[in-house]
């Protein structure tokens, strides 16, 4: 087990966030639990699940609203996406009300509905959860992420927001300076402060910080999990390239889960596929772990403990 943690080389900057990526069903939750358990031996650890399939409870018992301590130094939290969507919606409604008081004349509820059902709200929720864990007091936070598409779109959001904010700031700065010039020409008093512009600057600073945290290997480790099958391997490749090209943060650990003993794989006609997957993992030049198939689905914490004994790190 220590091999897994060693591969992450936990840094001295805390909290250190470990994001576990991979296609649905490959074992992200299982591997996240194993990782969080071993990190909790080093320091206070939070295992945060953003996976809408709320499987953590199966292994770790009932999980409350906030972080729940399940063993020494190990806290677990399941983010409720529905509740968070509500929070995001009301935050934006409030922001709009504050910045555009005239809006209340129209139907503000209509605006909040638009926010609630806008594509990307889920990603915004995940991004906010990530921003929160960076501000938390844990030494390690392991994040069990939603399926690849949503996870990658979430990680791309800060850059996207920064492009939009840059443009919005440009436009708003022009408006503010025009307003100033007009008022001066007319010999009127002008309010120099502009709440909207200040808020835009704040948002830009927040997203710059988050983007930098997600790109820093001191602060964020990416772990990609796959099984020796075409689709999971395809998503591993996609995630790997995304992390390098878009975030500039090379994954620290690749995990090949549910690897069958050669004899069994041959019998099932998947030996070649398994070998090719292993070769591909080795070819990336980063640490990788091979996790044996337990021979049955993991059902309990005892099964995960057993699995922990079957992890080999290269
Ligand atoms: N090494 C393994 N051996 C046997 N079953 C496994 C192994 N890893 C995961 N599983 C099983 O595979 C299924 C998917 O695992 P899970 O961790 O929930 O995946 P994900 O979070 O990626 O959707 C679960 O039924 C789990 O018990
Ligand atoms: Mg899961």
GROMACS .gro file of C-alpha atoms and ligand atoms in nm:
model
  342
    1UNK     CA    1   0.000   0.000   0.000
    2UNK     CA    2   0.276   0.241   0.088
    3UNK     CA    3   0.374   0.207  -0.279
    4UNK     CA    4   0.063   0.394  -0.386
    5UNK     CA    5   0.138   0.682  -0.155
    6UNK     CA    6   0.502   0.682  -0.252
    7UNK     CA    7   0.400   0.720  -0.616
    8UNK     CA    8   0.214   1.037  -0.523
    9UNK     CA    9   0.516   1.169  -0.332
   10UNK     CA   10   0.292   1.375  -0.106
   11UNK     CA   11   0.434   1.724  -0.104
   12UNK     CA   12   0.488   1.960   0.184
   13UNK     CA   13   0.217   2.205   0.072
   14UNK     CA   14  -0.119   2.136   0.226
   15UNK     CA   15  -0.388   2.052   0.159
   16UNK     CA   16  -0.263   1.823  -0.111
   17UNK     CA   17  -0.549   1.723  -0.339
   18UNK     CA   18  -0.555   1.388  -0.517
   19UNK     CA   19  -0.803   1.372  -0.804
   20UNK     CA   20  -0.898   1.022  -0.911
   21UNK     CA   21  -1.017   1.017  -1.273
   22UNK     CA   22  -1.148   0.742  -1.497
   23UNK     CA   23  -1.445   0.601  -1.681
   24UNK     CA   24  -1.749   0.506  -1.474
   25UNK     CA   25  -1.728   0.151  -1.340
   26UNK     CA   26  -1.349   0.106  -1.359
   27UNK     CA   27  -1.305   0.120  -0.981
   28UNK     CA   28  -1.252   0.491  -0.908
   29UNK     CA   29  -1.446   0.471  -0.583
   30UNK     CA   30  -1.270   0.153  -0.477
   31UNK     CA   31  -0.925   0.294  -0.555
   32UNK     CA   32  -1.014   0.629  -0.395
   33UNK     CA   33  -1.097   0.451  -0.071
   34UNK     CA   34  -0.769   0.258  -0.079
   35UNK     CA   35  -0.573   0.577  -0.148
   36UNK     CA   36  -0.751   0.776   0.122
   37UNK     CA   37  -0.694   0.498   0.373
   38UNK     CA   38  -0.322   0.496   0.312
   39UNK     CA   39  -0.292   0.875   0.311
   40UNK     CA   40  -0.481   0.890   0.642
   41UNK     CA   41  -0.184   0.712   0.798
   42UNK     CA   42   0.025   1.017   0.710
   43UNK     CA   43  -0.216   1.292   0.809
   44UNK     CA   44  -0.573   1.415   0.837
   45UNK     CA   45  -0.744   1.304   0.520
   46UNK     CA   46  -1.076   1.380   0.357
   47UNK     CA   47  -1.228   1.148   0.101
   48UNK     CA   48  -1.470   1.356  -0.101
   49UNK     CA   49  -1.704   1.187  -0.342
   50UNK     CA   50  -1.843   1.382  -0.633
   51UNK     CA   51  -1.964   1.065  -0.794
   52UNK     CA   52  -2.342   1.075  -0.835
   53UNK     CA   53  -2.341   0.696  -0.780
   54UNK     CA   54  -2.320   0.721  -0.401
   55UNK     CA   55  -2.126   0.401  -0.338
   56UNK     CA   56  -1.909   0.516  -0.050
   57UNK     CA   57  -2.171   0.430   0.209
   58UNK     CA   58  -2.159   0.064   0.103
   59UNK     CA   59  -1.803   0.041   0.234
   60UNK     CA   60  -1.783   0.308   0.498
   61UNK     CA   61  -2.126   0.310   0.659
   62UNK     CA   62  -2.370   0.596   0.686
   63UNK     CA   63  -2.229   0.930   0.580
   64UNK     CA   64  -2.381   1.246   0.722
   65UNK     CA   65  -2.432   1.589   0.566
   66UNK     CA   66  -2.083   1.713   0.651
   67UNK     CA   67  -1.754   1.525   0.666
   68UNK     CA   68  -1.791   1.212   0.879
   69UNK     CA   69  -1.494   1.053   1.056
   70UNK     CA   70  -1.488   0.685   0.967
   71UNK     CA   71  -1.153   0.590   1.115
   72UNK     CA   72  -0.859   0.768   1.272
   73UNK     CA   73  -0.768   1.067   1.053
   74UNK     CA   74  -1.006   0.960   0.778
   75UNK     CA   75  -1.309   1.175   0.707
   76UNK     CA   76  -1.559   1.109   0.432
   77UNK     CA   77  -1.800   1.341   0.258
   78UNK     CA   78  -2.048   1.283  -0.021
   79UNK     CA   79  -2.138   1.596  -0.216
   80UNK     CA   80  -2.506   1.615  -0.295
   81UNK     CA   81  -2.513   1.754  -0.647
   82UNK     CA   82  -2.882   1.850  -0.632
   83UNK     CA   83  -2.833   2.057  -0.318
   84UNK     CA   84  -2.523   2.223  -0.455
   85UNK     CA   85  -2.703   2.314  -0.777
   86UNK     CA   86  -2.958   2.498  -0.562
   87UNK     CA   87  -2.676   2.682  -0.385
   88UNK     CA   88  -2.513   2.786  -0.713
   89UNK     CA   89  -2.847   2.903  -0.850
   90UNK     CA   90  -2.925   3.124  -0.553
   91UNK     CA   91  -2.571   3.261  -0.549
   92UNK     CA   92  -2.603   3.375  -0.909
   93UNK     CA   93  -2.953   3.511  -0.852
   94UNK     CA   94  -2.818   3.716  -0.562
   95UNK     CA   95  -2.526   3.838  -0.769
   96UNK     CA   96  -2.759   3.945  -1.049
   97UNK     CA   97  -2.992   4.117  -0.807
   98UNK     CA   98  -2.700   4.306  -0.657
   99UNK     CA   99  -2.539   4.405  -0.983
  100UNK     CA  100  -2.851   4.472  -1.183
  101UNK     CA  101  -3.114   4.611  -0.945
  102UNK     CA  102  -3.339   4.690  -1.240
  103UNK     CA  103  -3.372   4.317  -1.301
  104UNK     CA  104  -3.612   4.275  -1.011
  105UNK     CA  105  -3.864   4.465  -1.222
  106UNK     CA  106  -3.859   4.172  -1.460
  107UNK     CA  107  -3.889   3.815  -1.353
  108UNK     CA  108  -3.583   3.722  -1.149
  109UNK     CA  109  -3.722   3.373  -1.099
  110UNK     CA  110  -3.706   3.324  -1.473
  111UNK     CA  111  -3.338   3.414  -1.462
  112UNK     CA  112  -3.265   3.168  -1.181
  113UNK     CA  113  -3.439   2.892  -1.375
  114UNK     CA  114  -3.215   2.966  -1.669
  115UNK     CA  115  -2.911   2.931  -1.441
  116UNK     CA  116  -3.044   2.610  -1.286
  117UNK     CA  117  -3.096   2.433  -1.619
  118UNK     CA  118  -2.798   2.574  -1.803
  119UNK     CA  119  -2.558   2.308  -1.926
  120UNK     CA  120  -2.246   2.327  -1.717
  121UNK     CA  121  -2.409   2.386  -1.378
  122UNK     CA  122  -2.296   2.042  -1.263
  123UNK     CA  123  -1.939   2.127  -1.364
  124UNK     CA  124  -1.968   2.455  -1.173
  125UNK     CA  125  -2.076   2.257  -0.866
  126UNK     CA  126  -1.774   2.031  -0.891
  127UNK     CA  127  -1.545   2.325  -0.942
  128UNK     CA  128  -1.681   2.494  -0.631
  129UNK     CA  129  -1.631   2.175  -0.433
  130UNK     CA  130  -1.270   2.165  -0.555
  131UNK     CA  131  -1.214   2.530  -0.463
  132UNK     CA  132  -1.344   2.450  -0.113
  133UNK     CA  133  -1.112   2.156  -0.053
  134UNK     CA  134  -0.810   2.371  -0.135
  135UNK     CA  135  -0.918   2.602   0.147
  136UNK     CA  136  -0.981   2.316   0.392
  137UNK     CA  137  -0.759   2.224   0.685
  138UNK     CA  138  -0.695   1.864   0.581
  139UNK     CA  139  -0.347   1.747   0.487
  140UNK     CA  140  -0.481   1.530   0.208
  141UNK     CA  141  -0.804   1.533   0.015
  142UNK     CA  142  -0.884   1.245  -0.218
  143UNK     CA  143  -1.155   1.333  -0.468
  144UNK     CA  144  -1.357   1.055  -0.622
  145UNK     CA  145  -1.467   1.233  -0.939
  146UNK     CA  146  -1.772   1.206  -1.164
  147UNK     CA  147  -1.731   1.029  -1.500
  148UNK     CA  148  -1.449   1.149  -1.729
  149UNK     CA  149  -1.643   1.394  -1.948
  150UNK     CA  150  -1.780   1.598  -1.658
  151UNK     CA  151  -1.449   1.579  -1.470
  152UNK     CA  152  -1.242   1.707  -1.763
  153UNK     CA  153  -1.492   1.981  -1.847
  154UNK     CA  154  -1.476   2.088  -1.484
  155UNK     CA  155  -1.097   2.106  -1.490
  156UNK     CA  156  -1.115   2.312  -1.810
  157UNK     CA  157  -1.361   2.561  -1.660
  158UNK     CA  158  -1.119   2.802  -1.487
  159UNK     CA  159  -0.943   2.876  -1.816
  160UNK     CA  160  -1.272   2.916  -1.999
  161UNK     CA  161  -1.403   3.150  -1.728
  162UNK     CA  162  -1.083   3.351  -1.744
  163UNK     CA  163  -1.131   3.411  -2.116
  164UNK     CA  164  -1.491   3.525  -2.060
  165UNK     CA  165  -1.398   3.737  -1.762
  166UNK     CA  166  -1.117   3.902  -1.959
  167UNK     CA  167  -1.367   4.011  -2.224
  168UNK     CA  168  -1.631   4.118  -1.971
  169UNK     CA  169  -1.374   4.323  -1.784
  170UNK     CA  170  -1.269   4.493  -2.106
  171UNK     CA  171  -1.629   4.589  -2.186
  172UNK     CA  172  -1.708   4.701  -1.833
  173UNK     CA  173  -1.388   4.910  -1.810
  174UNK     CA  174  -1.490   5.085  -2.130
  175UNK     CA  175  -1.839   5.157  -1.994
  176UNK     CA  176  -1.700   5.289  -1.666
  177UNK     CA  177  -1.450   5.518  -1.835
  178UNK     CA  178  -1.713   5.648  -2.080
  179UNK     CA  179  -1.950   5.713  -1.793
  180UNK     CA  180  -1.672   5.907  -1.623
  181UNK     CA  181  -1.594   6.114  -1.933
  182UNK     CA  182  -1.960   6.195  -1.992
  183UNK     CA  183  -2.017   6.297  -1.632
  184UNK     CA  184  -1.707   6.518  -1.634
  185UNK     CA  185  -1.817   6.682  -1.956
  186UNK     CA  186  -2.155   6.755  -1.804
  187UNK     CA  187  -1.985   6.880  -1.487
  188UNK     CA  188  -2.151   6.613  -1.270
  189UNK     CA  189  -2.020   6.424  -0.966
  190UNK     CA  190  -1.917   6.067  -1.056
  191UNK     CA  191  -1.901   5.759  -0.840
  192UNK     CA  192  -1.553   5.624  -0.914
  193UNK     CA  193  -1.618   5.279  -0.767
  194UNK     CA  194  -1.800   5.031  -0.983
  195UNK     CA  195  -1.936   4.728  -0.795
  196UNK     CA  196  -1.972   4.517  -1.108
  197UNK     CA  197  -1.614   4.579  -1.215
  198UNK     CA  198  -1.482   4.507  -0.865
  199UNK     CA  199  -1.673   4.181  -0.857
  200UNK     CA  200  -1.534   4.085  -1.198
  201UNK     CA  201  -1.179   4.151  -1.073
  202UNK     CA  202  -1.246   3.937  -0.764
  203UNK     CA  203  -1.379   3.653  -0.976
  204UNK     CA  204  -1.077   3.674  -1.205
  205UNK     CA  205  -0.842   3.649  -0.907
  206UNK     CA  206  -1.036   3.348  -0.769
  207UNK     CA  207  -1.025   3.157  -1.097
  208UNK     CA  208  -0.660   3.239  -1.158
  209UNK     CA  209  -0.578   3.097  -0.818
  210UNK     CA  210  -0.784   2.784  -0.876
  211UNK     CA  211  -0.632   2.731  -1.220
  212UNK     CA  212  -0.284   2.760  -1.070
  213UNK     CA  213  -0.367   2.516  -0.789
  214UNK     CA  214  -0.502   2.257  -1.034
  215UNK     CA  215  -0.190   2.296  -1.249
  216UNK     CA  216   0.055   2.268  -0.960
  217UNK     CA  217   0.201   1.924  -0.893
  218UNK     CA  218   0.287   2.038  -0.543
  219UNK     CA  219  -0.081   2.091  -0.469
  220UNK     CA  220  -0.267   1.853  -0.698
  221UNK     CA  221  -0.196   1.493  -0.795
  222UNK     CA  222  -0.392   1.324  -1.071
  223UNK     CA  223  -0.451   0.952  -1.065
  224UNK     CA  224  -0.615   0.788  -1.367
  225UNK     CA  225  -0.784   0.452  -1.327
  226UNK     CA  226  -0.869   0.214  -1.611
  227UNK     CA  227  -0.942  -0.151  -1.663
  228UNK     CA  228  -0.782  -0.352  -1.946
  229UNK     CA  229  -1.067  -0.283  -2.188
  230UNK     CA  230  -1.083  -0.058  -2.496
  231UNK     CA  231  -1.315   0.217  -2.367
  232UNK     CA  232  -1.158   0.265  -2.024
  233UNK     CA  233  -0.812   0.268  -2.189
  234UNK     CA  234  -0.935   0.522  -2.444
  235UNK     CA  235  -1.057   0.748  -2.164
  236UNK     CA  236  -0.729   0.705  -1.978
  237UNK     CA  237  -0.546   0.827  -2.289
  238UNK     CA  238  -0.787   1.120  -2.329
  239UNK     CA  239  -0.746   1.221  -1.966
  240UNK     CA  240  -0.369   1.181  -1.978
  241UNK     CA  241  -0.340   1.406  -2.284
  242UNK     CA  242  -0.583   1.657  -2.143
  243UNK     CA  243  -0.388   1.688  -1.818
  244UNK     CA  244  -0.060   1.738  -1.998
  245UNK     CA  245  -0.178   1.967  -2.277
  246UNK     CA  246  -0.449   2.168  -2.106
  247UNK     CA  247  -0.337   2.178  -1.744
  248UNK     CA  248   0.034   2.118  -1.774
  249UNK     CA  249   0.015   1.876  -1.482
  250UNK     CA  250   0.137   1.526  -1.562
  251UNK     CA  251  -0.058   1.250  -1.382
  252UNK     CA  252   0.140   1.098  -1.096
  253UNK     CA  253  -0.011   0.753  -1.105
  254UNK     CA  254  -0.195   0.536  -1.358
  255UNK     CA  255  -0.389   0.242  -1.221
  256UNK     CA  256  -0.487  -0.068  -1.415
  257UNK     CA  257  -0.763  -0.230  -1.212
  258UNK     CA  258  -0.925  -0.573  -1.229
  259UNK     CA  259  -0.629  -0.742  -1.394
  260UNK     CA  260  -0.689  -1.115  -1.429
  261UNK     CA  261  -0.431  -1.387  -1.376
  262UNK     CA  262  -0.284  -1.481  -1.718
  263UNK     CA  263  -0.449  -1.826  -1.719
  264UNK     CA  264  -0.795  -1.681  -1.658
  265UNK     CA  265  -0.742  -1.401  -1.908
  266UNK     CA  266  -0.635  -1.655  -2.173
  267UNK     CA  267  -0.941  -1.866  -2.107
  268UNK     CA  268  -1.161  -1.562  -2.147
  269UNK     CA  269  -0.979  -1.457  -2.463
  270UNK     CA  270  -0.863  -1.125  -2.316
  271UNK     CA  271  -0.498  -1.200  -2.252
  272UNK     CA  272  -0.378  -0.998  -2.551
  273UNK     CA  273  -0.591  -0.701  -2.456
  274UNK     CA  274  -0.462  -0.716  -2.100
  275UNK     CA  275  -0.099  -0.736  -2.214
  276UNK     CA  276  -0.140  -0.445  -2.453
  277UNK     CA  277  -0.303  -0.237  -2.181
  278UNK     CA  278  -0.016  -0.313  -1.944
  279UNK     CA  279   0.241  -0.226  -2.211
  280UNK     CA  280   0.064   0.100  -2.279
  281UNK     CA  281   0.061   0.191  -1.911
  282UNK     CA  282   0.433   0.121  -1.884
  283UNK     CA  283   0.502   0.333  -2.192
  284UNK     CA  284   0.389   0.663  -2.036
  285UNK     CA  285   0.694   0.689  -1.815
  286UNK     CA  286   0.496   0.766  -1.499
  287UNK     CA  287   0.438   0.543  -1.195
  288UNK     CA  288   0.166   0.286  -1.248
  289UNK     CA  289  -0.012   0.034  -1.032
  290UNK     CA  290  -0.161  -0.298  -1.125
  291UNK     CA  291  -0.455  -0.414  -0.916
  292UNK     CA  292  -0.567  -0.773  -0.937
  293UNK     CA  293  -0.923  -0.873  -0.997
  294UNK     CA  294  -1.062  -0.994  -0.667
  295UNK     CA  295  -1.257  -1.265  -0.848
  296UNK     CA  296  -1.583  -1.117  -0.719
  297UNK     CA  297  -1.718  -0.763  -0.678
  298UNK     CA  298  -1.589  -0.580  -0.373
  299UNK     CA  299  -1.873  -0.567  -0.125
  300UNK     CA  300  -1.724  -0.449   0.201
  301UNK     CA  301  -1.434  -0.272   0.361
  302UNK     CA  302  -1.275  -0.612   0.426
  303UNK     CA  303  -1.276  -0.670   0.047
  304UNK     CA  304  -1.101  -0.339  -0.009
  305UNK     CA  305  -0.844  -0.432   0.253
  306UNK     CA  306  -0.788  -0.757   0.068
  307UNK     CA  307  -0.753  -0.564  -0.256
  308UNK     CA  308  -0.496  -0.333  -0.098
  309UNK     CA  309  -0.275  -0.637  -0.055
  310UNK     CA  310  -0.301  -0.706  -0.427
  311UNK     CA  311  -0.172  -0.377  -0.555
  312UNK     CA  312   0.166  -0.373  -0.723
  313UNK     CA  313   0.326  -0.040  -0.800
  314UNK     CA  314   0.585   0.001  -1.076
  315LIG     N1  315  -1.006  -0.509  -0.825
  315LIG     C1  316  -1.135  -0.538  -0.826
  315LIG     N2  317  -1.175  -0.666  -0.826
  315LIG     C2  318  -1.305  -0.698  -0.828
  315LIG     N3  319  -1.404  -0.609  -0.834
  315LIG     C3  320  -1.372  -0.479  -0.835
  315LIG     C4  321  -1.236  -0.436  -0.830
  315LIG     N4  322  -1.236  -0.301  -0.832
  315LIG     C5  323  -1.364  -0.261  -0.838
  315LIG     N5  324  -1.447  -0.368  -0.840
  315LIG     C6  325  -1.594  -0.366  -0.855
  315LIG     O1  326  -1.625  -0.299  -0.976
  315LIG     C7  327  -1.742  -0.223  -0.964
  315LIG     C8  328  -1.713  -0.077  -0.995
  315LIG     O2  329  -1.626  -0.024  -0.897
  315LIG     P1  330  -1.638   0.126  -0.845
  315LIG     O3  331  -1.524   0.150  -0.754
  315LIG     O4  332  -1.774   0.153  -0.793
  315LIG     O5  333  -1.617   0.200  -0.984
  315LIG     P2  334  -1.641   0.354  -1.023
  315LIG     O6  335  -1.636   0.434  -0.898
  315LIG     O7  336  -1.529   0.384  -1.117
  315LIG     O8  337  -1.773   0.359  -1.092
  315LIG     C9  338  -1.790  -0.242  -0.821
  315LIG     O9  339  -1.887  -0.343  -0.822
  315LIG    C10  340  -1.667  -0.289  -0.747
  315LIG    O10  341  -1.703  -0.371  -0.641
  316LIG    MG1  342  -1.780   0.555  -0.815
   0.00000   0.00000   0.00000
